[in-house]
mmCIF file of C-alpha atoms and ligand atoms in Angstrom:
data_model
loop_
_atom_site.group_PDB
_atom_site.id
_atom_site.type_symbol
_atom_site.label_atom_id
_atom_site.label_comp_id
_atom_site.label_asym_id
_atom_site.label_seq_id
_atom_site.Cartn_x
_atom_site.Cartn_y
_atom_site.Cartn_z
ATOM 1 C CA UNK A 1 0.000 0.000 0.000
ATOM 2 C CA UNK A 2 1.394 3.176 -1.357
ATOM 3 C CA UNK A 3 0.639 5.439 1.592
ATOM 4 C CA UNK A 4 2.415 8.451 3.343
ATOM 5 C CA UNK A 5 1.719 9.977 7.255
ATOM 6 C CA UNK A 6 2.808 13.485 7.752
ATOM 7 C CA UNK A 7 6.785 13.234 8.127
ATOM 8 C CA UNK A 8 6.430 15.841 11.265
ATOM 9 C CA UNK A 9 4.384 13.541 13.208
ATOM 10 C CA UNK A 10 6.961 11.653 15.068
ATOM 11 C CA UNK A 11 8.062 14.851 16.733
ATOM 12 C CA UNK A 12 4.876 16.111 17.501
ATOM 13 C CA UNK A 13 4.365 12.658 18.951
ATOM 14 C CA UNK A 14 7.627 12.695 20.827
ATOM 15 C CA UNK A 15 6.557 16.103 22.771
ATOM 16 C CA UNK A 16 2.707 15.423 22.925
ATOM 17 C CA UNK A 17 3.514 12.177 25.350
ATOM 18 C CA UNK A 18 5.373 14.356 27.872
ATOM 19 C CA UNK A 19 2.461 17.321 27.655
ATOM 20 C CA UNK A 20 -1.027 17.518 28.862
ATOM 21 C CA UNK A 21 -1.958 19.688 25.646
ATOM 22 C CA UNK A 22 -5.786 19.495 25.992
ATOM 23 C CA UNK A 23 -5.828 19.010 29.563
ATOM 24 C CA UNK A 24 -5.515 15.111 28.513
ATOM 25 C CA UNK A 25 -2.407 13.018 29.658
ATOM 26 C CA UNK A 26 -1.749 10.242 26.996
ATOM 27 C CA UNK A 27 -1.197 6.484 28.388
ATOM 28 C CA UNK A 28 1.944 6.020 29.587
ATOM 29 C CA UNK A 29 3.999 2.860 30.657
ATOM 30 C CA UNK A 30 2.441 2.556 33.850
ATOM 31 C CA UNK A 31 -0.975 2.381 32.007
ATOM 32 C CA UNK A 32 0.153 -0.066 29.679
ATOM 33 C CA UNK A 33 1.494 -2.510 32.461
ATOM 34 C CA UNK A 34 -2.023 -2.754 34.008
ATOM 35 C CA UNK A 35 -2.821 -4.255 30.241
ATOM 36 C CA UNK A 36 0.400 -5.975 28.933
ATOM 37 C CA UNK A 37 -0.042 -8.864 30.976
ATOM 38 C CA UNK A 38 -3.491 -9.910 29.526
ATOM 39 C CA UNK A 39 -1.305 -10.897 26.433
ATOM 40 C CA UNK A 40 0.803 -13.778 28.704
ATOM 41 C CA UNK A 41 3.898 -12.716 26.176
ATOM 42 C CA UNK A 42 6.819 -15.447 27.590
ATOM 43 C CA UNK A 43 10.051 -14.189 26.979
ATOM 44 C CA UNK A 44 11.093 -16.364 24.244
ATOM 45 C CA UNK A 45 7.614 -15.107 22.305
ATOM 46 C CA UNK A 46 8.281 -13.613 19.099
ATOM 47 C CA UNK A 47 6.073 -9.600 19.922
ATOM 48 C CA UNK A 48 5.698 -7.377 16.946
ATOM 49 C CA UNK A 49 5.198 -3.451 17.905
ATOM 50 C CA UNK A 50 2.514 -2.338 15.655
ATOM 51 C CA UNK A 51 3.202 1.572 15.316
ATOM 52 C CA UNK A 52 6.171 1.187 17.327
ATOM 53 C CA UNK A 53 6.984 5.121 16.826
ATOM 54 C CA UNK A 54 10.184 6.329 17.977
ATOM 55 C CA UNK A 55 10.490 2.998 20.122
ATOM 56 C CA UNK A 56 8.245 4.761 23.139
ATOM 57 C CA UNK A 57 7.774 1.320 24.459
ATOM 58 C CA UNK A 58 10.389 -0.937 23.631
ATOM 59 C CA UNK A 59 12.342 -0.309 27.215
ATOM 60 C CA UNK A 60 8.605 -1.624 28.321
ATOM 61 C CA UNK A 61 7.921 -4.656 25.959
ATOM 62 C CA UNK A 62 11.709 -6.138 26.230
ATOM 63 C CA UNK A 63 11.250 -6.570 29.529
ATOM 64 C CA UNK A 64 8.418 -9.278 28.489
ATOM 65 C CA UNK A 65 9.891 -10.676 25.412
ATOM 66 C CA UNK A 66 13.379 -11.207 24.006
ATOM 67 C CA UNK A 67 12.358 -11.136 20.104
ATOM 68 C CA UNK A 68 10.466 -7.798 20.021
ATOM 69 C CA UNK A 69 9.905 -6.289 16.309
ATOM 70 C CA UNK A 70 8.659 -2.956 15.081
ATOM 71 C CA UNK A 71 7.018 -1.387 12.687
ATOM 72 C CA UNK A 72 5.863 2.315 11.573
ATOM 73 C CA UNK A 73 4.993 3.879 8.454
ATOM 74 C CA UNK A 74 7.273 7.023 9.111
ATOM 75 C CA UNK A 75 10.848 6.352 7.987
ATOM 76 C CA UNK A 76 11.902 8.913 10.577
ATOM 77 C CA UNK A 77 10.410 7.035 13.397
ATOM 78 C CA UNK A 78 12.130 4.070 12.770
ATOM 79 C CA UNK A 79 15.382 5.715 12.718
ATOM 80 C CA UNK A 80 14.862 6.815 16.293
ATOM 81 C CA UNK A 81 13.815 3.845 17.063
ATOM 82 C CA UNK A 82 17.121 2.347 15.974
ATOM 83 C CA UNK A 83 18.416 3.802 18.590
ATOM 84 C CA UNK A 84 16.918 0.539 20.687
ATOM 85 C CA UNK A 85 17.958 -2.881 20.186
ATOM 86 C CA UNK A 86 14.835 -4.814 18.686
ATOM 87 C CA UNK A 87 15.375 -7.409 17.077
ATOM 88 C CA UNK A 88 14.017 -5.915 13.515
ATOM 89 C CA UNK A 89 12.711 -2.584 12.304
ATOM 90 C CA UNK A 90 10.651 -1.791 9.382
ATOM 91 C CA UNK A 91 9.378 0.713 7.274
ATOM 92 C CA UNK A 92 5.823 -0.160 6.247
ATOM 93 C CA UNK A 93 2.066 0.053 6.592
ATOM 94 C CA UNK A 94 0.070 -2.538 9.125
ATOM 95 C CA UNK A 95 -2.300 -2.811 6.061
ATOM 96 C CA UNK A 96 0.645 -4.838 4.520
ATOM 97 C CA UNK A 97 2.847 -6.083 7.018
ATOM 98 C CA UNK A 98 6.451 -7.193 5.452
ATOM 99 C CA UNK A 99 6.346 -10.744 7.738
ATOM 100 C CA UNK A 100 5.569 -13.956 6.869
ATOM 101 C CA UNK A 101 2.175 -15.861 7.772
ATOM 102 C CA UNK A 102 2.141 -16.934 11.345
ATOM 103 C CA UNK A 103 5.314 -15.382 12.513
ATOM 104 C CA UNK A 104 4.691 -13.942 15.192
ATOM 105 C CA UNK A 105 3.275 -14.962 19.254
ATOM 106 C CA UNK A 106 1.840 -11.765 19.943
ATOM 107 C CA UNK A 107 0.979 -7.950 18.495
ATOM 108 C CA UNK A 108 0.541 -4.892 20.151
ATOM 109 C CA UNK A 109 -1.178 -1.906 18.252
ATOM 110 C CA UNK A 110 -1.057 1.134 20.838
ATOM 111 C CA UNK A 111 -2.251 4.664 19.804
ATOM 112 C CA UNK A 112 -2.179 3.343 16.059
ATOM 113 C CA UNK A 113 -4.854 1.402 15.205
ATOM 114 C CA UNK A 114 -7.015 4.371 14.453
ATOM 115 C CA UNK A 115 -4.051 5.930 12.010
ATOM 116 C CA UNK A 116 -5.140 2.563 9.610
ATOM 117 C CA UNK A 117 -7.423 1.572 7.278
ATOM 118 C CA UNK A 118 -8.669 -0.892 9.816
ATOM 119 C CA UNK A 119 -10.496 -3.881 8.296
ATOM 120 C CA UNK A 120 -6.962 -4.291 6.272
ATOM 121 C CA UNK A 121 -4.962 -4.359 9.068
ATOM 122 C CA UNK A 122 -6.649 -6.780 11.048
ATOM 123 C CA UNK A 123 -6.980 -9.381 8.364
ATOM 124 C CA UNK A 124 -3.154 -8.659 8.477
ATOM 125 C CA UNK A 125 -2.476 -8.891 11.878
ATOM 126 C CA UNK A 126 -4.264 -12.113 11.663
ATOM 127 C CA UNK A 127 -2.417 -13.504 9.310
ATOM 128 C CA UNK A 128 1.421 -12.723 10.845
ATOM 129 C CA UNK A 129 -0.014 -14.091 13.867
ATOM 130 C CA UNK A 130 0.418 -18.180 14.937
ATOM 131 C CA UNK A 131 -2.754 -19.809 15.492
ATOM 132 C CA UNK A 132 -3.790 -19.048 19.910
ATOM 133 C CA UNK A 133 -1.779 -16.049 19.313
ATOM 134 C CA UNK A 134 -3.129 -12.616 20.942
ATOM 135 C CA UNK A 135 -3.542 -9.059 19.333
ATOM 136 C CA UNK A 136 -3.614 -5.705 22.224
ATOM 137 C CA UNK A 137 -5.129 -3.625 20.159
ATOM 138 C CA UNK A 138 -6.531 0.295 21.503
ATOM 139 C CA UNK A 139 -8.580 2.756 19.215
ATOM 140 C CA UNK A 140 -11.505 4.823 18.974
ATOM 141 C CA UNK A 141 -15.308 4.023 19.611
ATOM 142 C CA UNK A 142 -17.566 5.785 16.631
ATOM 143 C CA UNK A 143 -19.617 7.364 19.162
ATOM 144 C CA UNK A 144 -18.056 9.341 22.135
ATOM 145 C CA UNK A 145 -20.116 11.170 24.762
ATOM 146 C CA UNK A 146 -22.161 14.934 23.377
ATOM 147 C CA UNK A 147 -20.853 15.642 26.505
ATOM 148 C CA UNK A 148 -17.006 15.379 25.343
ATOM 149 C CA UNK A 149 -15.971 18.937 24.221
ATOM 150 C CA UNK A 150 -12.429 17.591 24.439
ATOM 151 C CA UNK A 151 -12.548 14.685 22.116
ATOM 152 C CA UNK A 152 -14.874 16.721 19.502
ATOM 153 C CA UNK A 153 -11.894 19.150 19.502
ATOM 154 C CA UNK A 154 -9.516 16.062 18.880
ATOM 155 C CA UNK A 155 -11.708 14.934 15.927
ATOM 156 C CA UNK A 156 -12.019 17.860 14.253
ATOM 157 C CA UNK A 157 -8.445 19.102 14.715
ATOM 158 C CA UNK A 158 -6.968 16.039 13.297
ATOM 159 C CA UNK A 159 -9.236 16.322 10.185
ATOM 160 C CA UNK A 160 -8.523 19.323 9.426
ATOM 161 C CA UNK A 161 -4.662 18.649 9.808
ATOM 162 C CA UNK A 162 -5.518 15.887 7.626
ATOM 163 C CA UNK A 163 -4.227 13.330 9.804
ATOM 164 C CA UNK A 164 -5.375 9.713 9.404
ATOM 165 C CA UNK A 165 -8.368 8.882 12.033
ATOM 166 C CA UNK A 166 -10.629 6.355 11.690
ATOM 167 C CA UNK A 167 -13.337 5.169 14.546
ATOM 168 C CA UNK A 168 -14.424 1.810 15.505
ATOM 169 C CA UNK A 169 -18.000 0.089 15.469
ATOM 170 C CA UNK A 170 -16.815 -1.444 18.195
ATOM 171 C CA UNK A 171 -20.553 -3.580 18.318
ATOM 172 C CA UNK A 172 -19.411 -4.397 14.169
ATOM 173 C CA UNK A 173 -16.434 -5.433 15.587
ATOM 174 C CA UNK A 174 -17.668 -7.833 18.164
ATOM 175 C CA UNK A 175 -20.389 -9.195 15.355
ATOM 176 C CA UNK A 176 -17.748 -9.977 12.677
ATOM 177 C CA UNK A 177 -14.658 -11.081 14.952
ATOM 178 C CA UNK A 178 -14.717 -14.486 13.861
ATOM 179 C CA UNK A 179 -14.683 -13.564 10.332
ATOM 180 C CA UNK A 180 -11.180 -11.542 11.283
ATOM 181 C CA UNK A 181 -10.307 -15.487 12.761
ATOM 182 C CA UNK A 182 -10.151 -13.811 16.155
ATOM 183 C CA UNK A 183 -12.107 -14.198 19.611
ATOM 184 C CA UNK A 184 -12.407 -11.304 21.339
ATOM 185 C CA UNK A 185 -10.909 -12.536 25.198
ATOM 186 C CA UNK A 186 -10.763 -9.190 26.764
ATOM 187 C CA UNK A 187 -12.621 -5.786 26.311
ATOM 188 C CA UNK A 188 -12.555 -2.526 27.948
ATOM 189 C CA UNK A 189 -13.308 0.910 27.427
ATOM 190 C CA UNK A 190 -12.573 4.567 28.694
ATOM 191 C CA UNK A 191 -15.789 6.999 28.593
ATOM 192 C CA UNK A 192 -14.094 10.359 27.783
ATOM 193 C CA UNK A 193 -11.304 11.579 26.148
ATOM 194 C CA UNK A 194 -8.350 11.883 29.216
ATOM 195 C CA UNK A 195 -9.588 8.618 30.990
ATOM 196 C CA UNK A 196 -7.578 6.048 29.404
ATOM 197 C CA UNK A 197 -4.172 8.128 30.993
ATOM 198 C CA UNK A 198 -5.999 8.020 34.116
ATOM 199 C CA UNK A 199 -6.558 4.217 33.867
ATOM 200 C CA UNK A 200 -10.586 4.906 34.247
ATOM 201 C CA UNK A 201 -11.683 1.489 32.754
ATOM 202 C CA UNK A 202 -14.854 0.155 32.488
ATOM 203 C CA UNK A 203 -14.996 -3.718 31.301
ATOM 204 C CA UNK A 204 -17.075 -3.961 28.004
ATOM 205 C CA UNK A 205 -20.921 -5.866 28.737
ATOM 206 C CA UNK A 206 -23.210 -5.613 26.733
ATOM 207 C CA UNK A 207 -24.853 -2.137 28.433
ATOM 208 C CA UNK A 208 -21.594 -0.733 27.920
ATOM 209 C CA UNK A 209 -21.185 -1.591 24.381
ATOM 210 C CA UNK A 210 -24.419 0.010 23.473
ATOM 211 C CA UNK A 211 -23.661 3.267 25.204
ATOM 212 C CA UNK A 212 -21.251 6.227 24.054
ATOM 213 C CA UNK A 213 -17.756 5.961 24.956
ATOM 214 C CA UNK A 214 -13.974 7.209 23.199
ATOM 215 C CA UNK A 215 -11.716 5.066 23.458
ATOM 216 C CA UNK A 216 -11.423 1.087 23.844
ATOM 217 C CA UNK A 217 -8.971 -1.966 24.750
ATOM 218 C CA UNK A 218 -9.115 -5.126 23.391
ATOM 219 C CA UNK A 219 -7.248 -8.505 23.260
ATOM 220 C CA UNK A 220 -7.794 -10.587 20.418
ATOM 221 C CA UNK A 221 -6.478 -14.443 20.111
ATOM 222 C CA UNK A 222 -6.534 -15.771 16.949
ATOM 223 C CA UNK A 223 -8.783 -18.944 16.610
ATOM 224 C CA UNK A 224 -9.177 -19.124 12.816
ATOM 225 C CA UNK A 225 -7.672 -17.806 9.251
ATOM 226 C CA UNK A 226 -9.596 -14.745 8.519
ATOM 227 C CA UNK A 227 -12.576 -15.507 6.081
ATOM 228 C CA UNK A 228 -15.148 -13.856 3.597
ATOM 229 C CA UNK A 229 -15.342 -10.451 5.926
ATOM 230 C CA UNK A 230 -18.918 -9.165 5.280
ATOM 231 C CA UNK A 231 -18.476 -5.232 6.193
ATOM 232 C CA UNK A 232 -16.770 -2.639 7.174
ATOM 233 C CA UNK A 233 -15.835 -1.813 11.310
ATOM 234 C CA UNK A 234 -15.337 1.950 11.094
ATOM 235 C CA UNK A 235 -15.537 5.799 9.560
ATOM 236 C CA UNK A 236 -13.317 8.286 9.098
ATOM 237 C CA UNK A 237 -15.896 10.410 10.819
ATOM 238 C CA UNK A 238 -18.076 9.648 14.366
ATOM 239 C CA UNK A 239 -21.003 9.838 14.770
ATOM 240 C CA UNK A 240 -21.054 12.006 17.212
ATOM 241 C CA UNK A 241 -19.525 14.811 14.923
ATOM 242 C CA UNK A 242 -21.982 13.432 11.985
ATOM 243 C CA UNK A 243 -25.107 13.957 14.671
ATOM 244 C CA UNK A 244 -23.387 18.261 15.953
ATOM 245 C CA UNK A 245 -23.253 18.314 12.051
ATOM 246 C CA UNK A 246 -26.651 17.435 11.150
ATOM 247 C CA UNK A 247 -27.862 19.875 14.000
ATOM 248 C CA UNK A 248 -26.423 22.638 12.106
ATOM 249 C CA UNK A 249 -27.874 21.936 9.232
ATOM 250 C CA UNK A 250 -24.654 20.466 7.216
ATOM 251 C CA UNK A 251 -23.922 17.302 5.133
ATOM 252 C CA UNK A 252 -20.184 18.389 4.489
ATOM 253 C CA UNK A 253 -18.424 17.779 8.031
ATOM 254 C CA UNK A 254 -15.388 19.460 6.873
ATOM 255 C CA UNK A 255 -17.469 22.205 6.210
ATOM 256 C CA UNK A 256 -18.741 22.341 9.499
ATOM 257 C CA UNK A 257 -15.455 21.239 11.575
ATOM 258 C CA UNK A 258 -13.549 24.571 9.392
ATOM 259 C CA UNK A 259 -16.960 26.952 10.713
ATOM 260 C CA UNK A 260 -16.958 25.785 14.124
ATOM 261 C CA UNK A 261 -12.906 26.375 14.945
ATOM 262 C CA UNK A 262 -13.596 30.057 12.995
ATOM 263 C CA UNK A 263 -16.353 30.429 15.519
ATOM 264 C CA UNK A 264 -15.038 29.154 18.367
ATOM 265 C CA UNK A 265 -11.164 28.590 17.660
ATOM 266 C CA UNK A 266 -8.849 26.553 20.084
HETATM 267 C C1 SAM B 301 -0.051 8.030 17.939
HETATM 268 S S1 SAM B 301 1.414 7.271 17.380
HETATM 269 C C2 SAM B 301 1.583 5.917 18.510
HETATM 270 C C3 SAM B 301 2.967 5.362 18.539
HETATM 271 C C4 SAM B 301 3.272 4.315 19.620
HETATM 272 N N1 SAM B 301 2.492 3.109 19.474
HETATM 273 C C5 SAM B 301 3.071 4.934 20.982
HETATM 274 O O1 SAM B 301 2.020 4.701 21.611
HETATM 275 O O2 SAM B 301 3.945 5.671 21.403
HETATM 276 C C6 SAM B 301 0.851 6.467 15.886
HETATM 277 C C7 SAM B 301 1.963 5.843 15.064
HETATM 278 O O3 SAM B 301 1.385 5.109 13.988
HETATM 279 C C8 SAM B 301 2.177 5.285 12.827
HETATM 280 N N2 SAM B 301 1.304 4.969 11.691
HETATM 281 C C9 SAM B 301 0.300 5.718 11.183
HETATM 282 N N3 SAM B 301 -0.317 5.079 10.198
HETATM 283 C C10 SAM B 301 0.292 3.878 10.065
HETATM 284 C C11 SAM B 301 0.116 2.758 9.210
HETATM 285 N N4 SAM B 301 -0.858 2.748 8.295
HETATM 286 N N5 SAM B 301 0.948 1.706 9.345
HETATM 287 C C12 SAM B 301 1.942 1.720 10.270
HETATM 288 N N6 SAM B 301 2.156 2.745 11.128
HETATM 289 C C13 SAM B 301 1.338 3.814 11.025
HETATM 290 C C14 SAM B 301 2.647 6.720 12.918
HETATM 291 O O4 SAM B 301 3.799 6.955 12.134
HETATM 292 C C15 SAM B 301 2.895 6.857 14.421
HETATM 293 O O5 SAM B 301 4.221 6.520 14.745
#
């Protein structure tokens, strides 16, 4: 796949983890240890770092595995990450991973599994994965709280930066699972925007999953080759933004996310 992410982002990345910009704190290693051991990784596991960045986790993720591999689309990222000693970097998209089928024990897709075309790189992720292998996986839910002035900013900010965002129907998701060959072992989610850096978790029921929230985390163990997917598990747009949009009387949501920061900035 012949696709390019804004070459700046790995710096604004680099600061944005170390600032509360929006009043939000992102996840940070102590949030991601509460999590990490839901994947069992054994140290011989082979781990691949899906969107491994500048390598913000690999001082995390060797701890738990002696074969960890990354991977980010930004050429730049990966040569900070070279900076760490994984056991192989690459260049590329996680809608077309460069690794054979079933190499790999275990994924983890942190902060970057809304940057993707999703459906494409989960049939991936299944297939680099050995059969009872696990995915972590974290993204956006397609509807977020009205309430959530913080996370509407978020969404329309990034769209009109043009960066890649794509949100999760995380009930789509459940349905079709087991055509991405996975089972879904583990599910959580974080109401607002800011909650998932405050480790405010809420384990996914049913009530939960038919109620707004922002952000979810899910494991995934792979039970089957993926098969004859159906339909498509997320937007580039919520629908919370779609719904504001509507109210105002627009169909173009650019159109409305470029009026509403001349109107009301930030
Ligand atoms: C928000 S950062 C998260 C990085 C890292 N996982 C972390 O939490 O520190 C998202 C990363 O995904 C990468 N990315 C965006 N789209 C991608 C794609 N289609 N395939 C692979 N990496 C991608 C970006 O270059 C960026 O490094």
């Amino acid at each position: 796949m012949d696709k390019s992410f804004n070459a700046s982002y790995t710096d604004y990345w680099a600061e944005r983890v170390k600032q509360l910009s929006d009043g939000t704190k992102i996840a940070d290693d102590g949030i991601v240890e509460l999590f990490l051991p839901l994947l069992k990784i054994d140290k011989n596991d082979w781990l691949l770092d899906m969107g491994c960045s500048y390598g913000r986790f690999f001082p995390l993720l060797s701890k738990y595995s002696n074969h960890v591999v990354g991977i980010d689309i930004e050429a730049s990222a990966i040569e900070r990450a070279s900076e760490y000693e994984y056991q192989e970097l690459a260049v590329g998209a996680l809608e077309n991973l460069p690794f054979s089928d079933e190499s790999f024990d275990k994924a983890f897709c942190w902060a970057t599994f809304d940057c993707t075309e999703q459906e494409q790189a989960l049939l991936e992720a299944n297939r680099i994965l050995k059969f009872g292998g696990s995915l972590l996986l974290t993204g956006k839910n397609i509807a977020y709280p009205e309430d959530d002035a913080v996370a509407f900013i978020a969404e329309r900010n990034a769209k009109l930066k043009a960066f890649p965002n794509h949100f999760t129907d995380i009930k789509k998701l459940y349905a079709l699972s087991t055509q991405f060959g996975f089972e879904i072992t583990h599910g959580f989610v974080f109401k607002y925007r800011g909650d998932f850096g405050l480790a405010k978790a809420v384990p996914i029921d049913e009530a939960v999953l038919n109620s707004p929230f922002y952000e979810y985390l899910l494991v995934l163990k792979k039970t089957d080759s993926h098969n004859n997917l159906t339909d498509l598990i997320c937007d580039t747009f919520s629908l919370t933004a779609k719904g504001f949009a509507q109210t105002e009387g627009y169909t173009d949501l650019i159109e409305f996310f470029k009026m509403h920061q001349e109107k009301n900035g930030i």
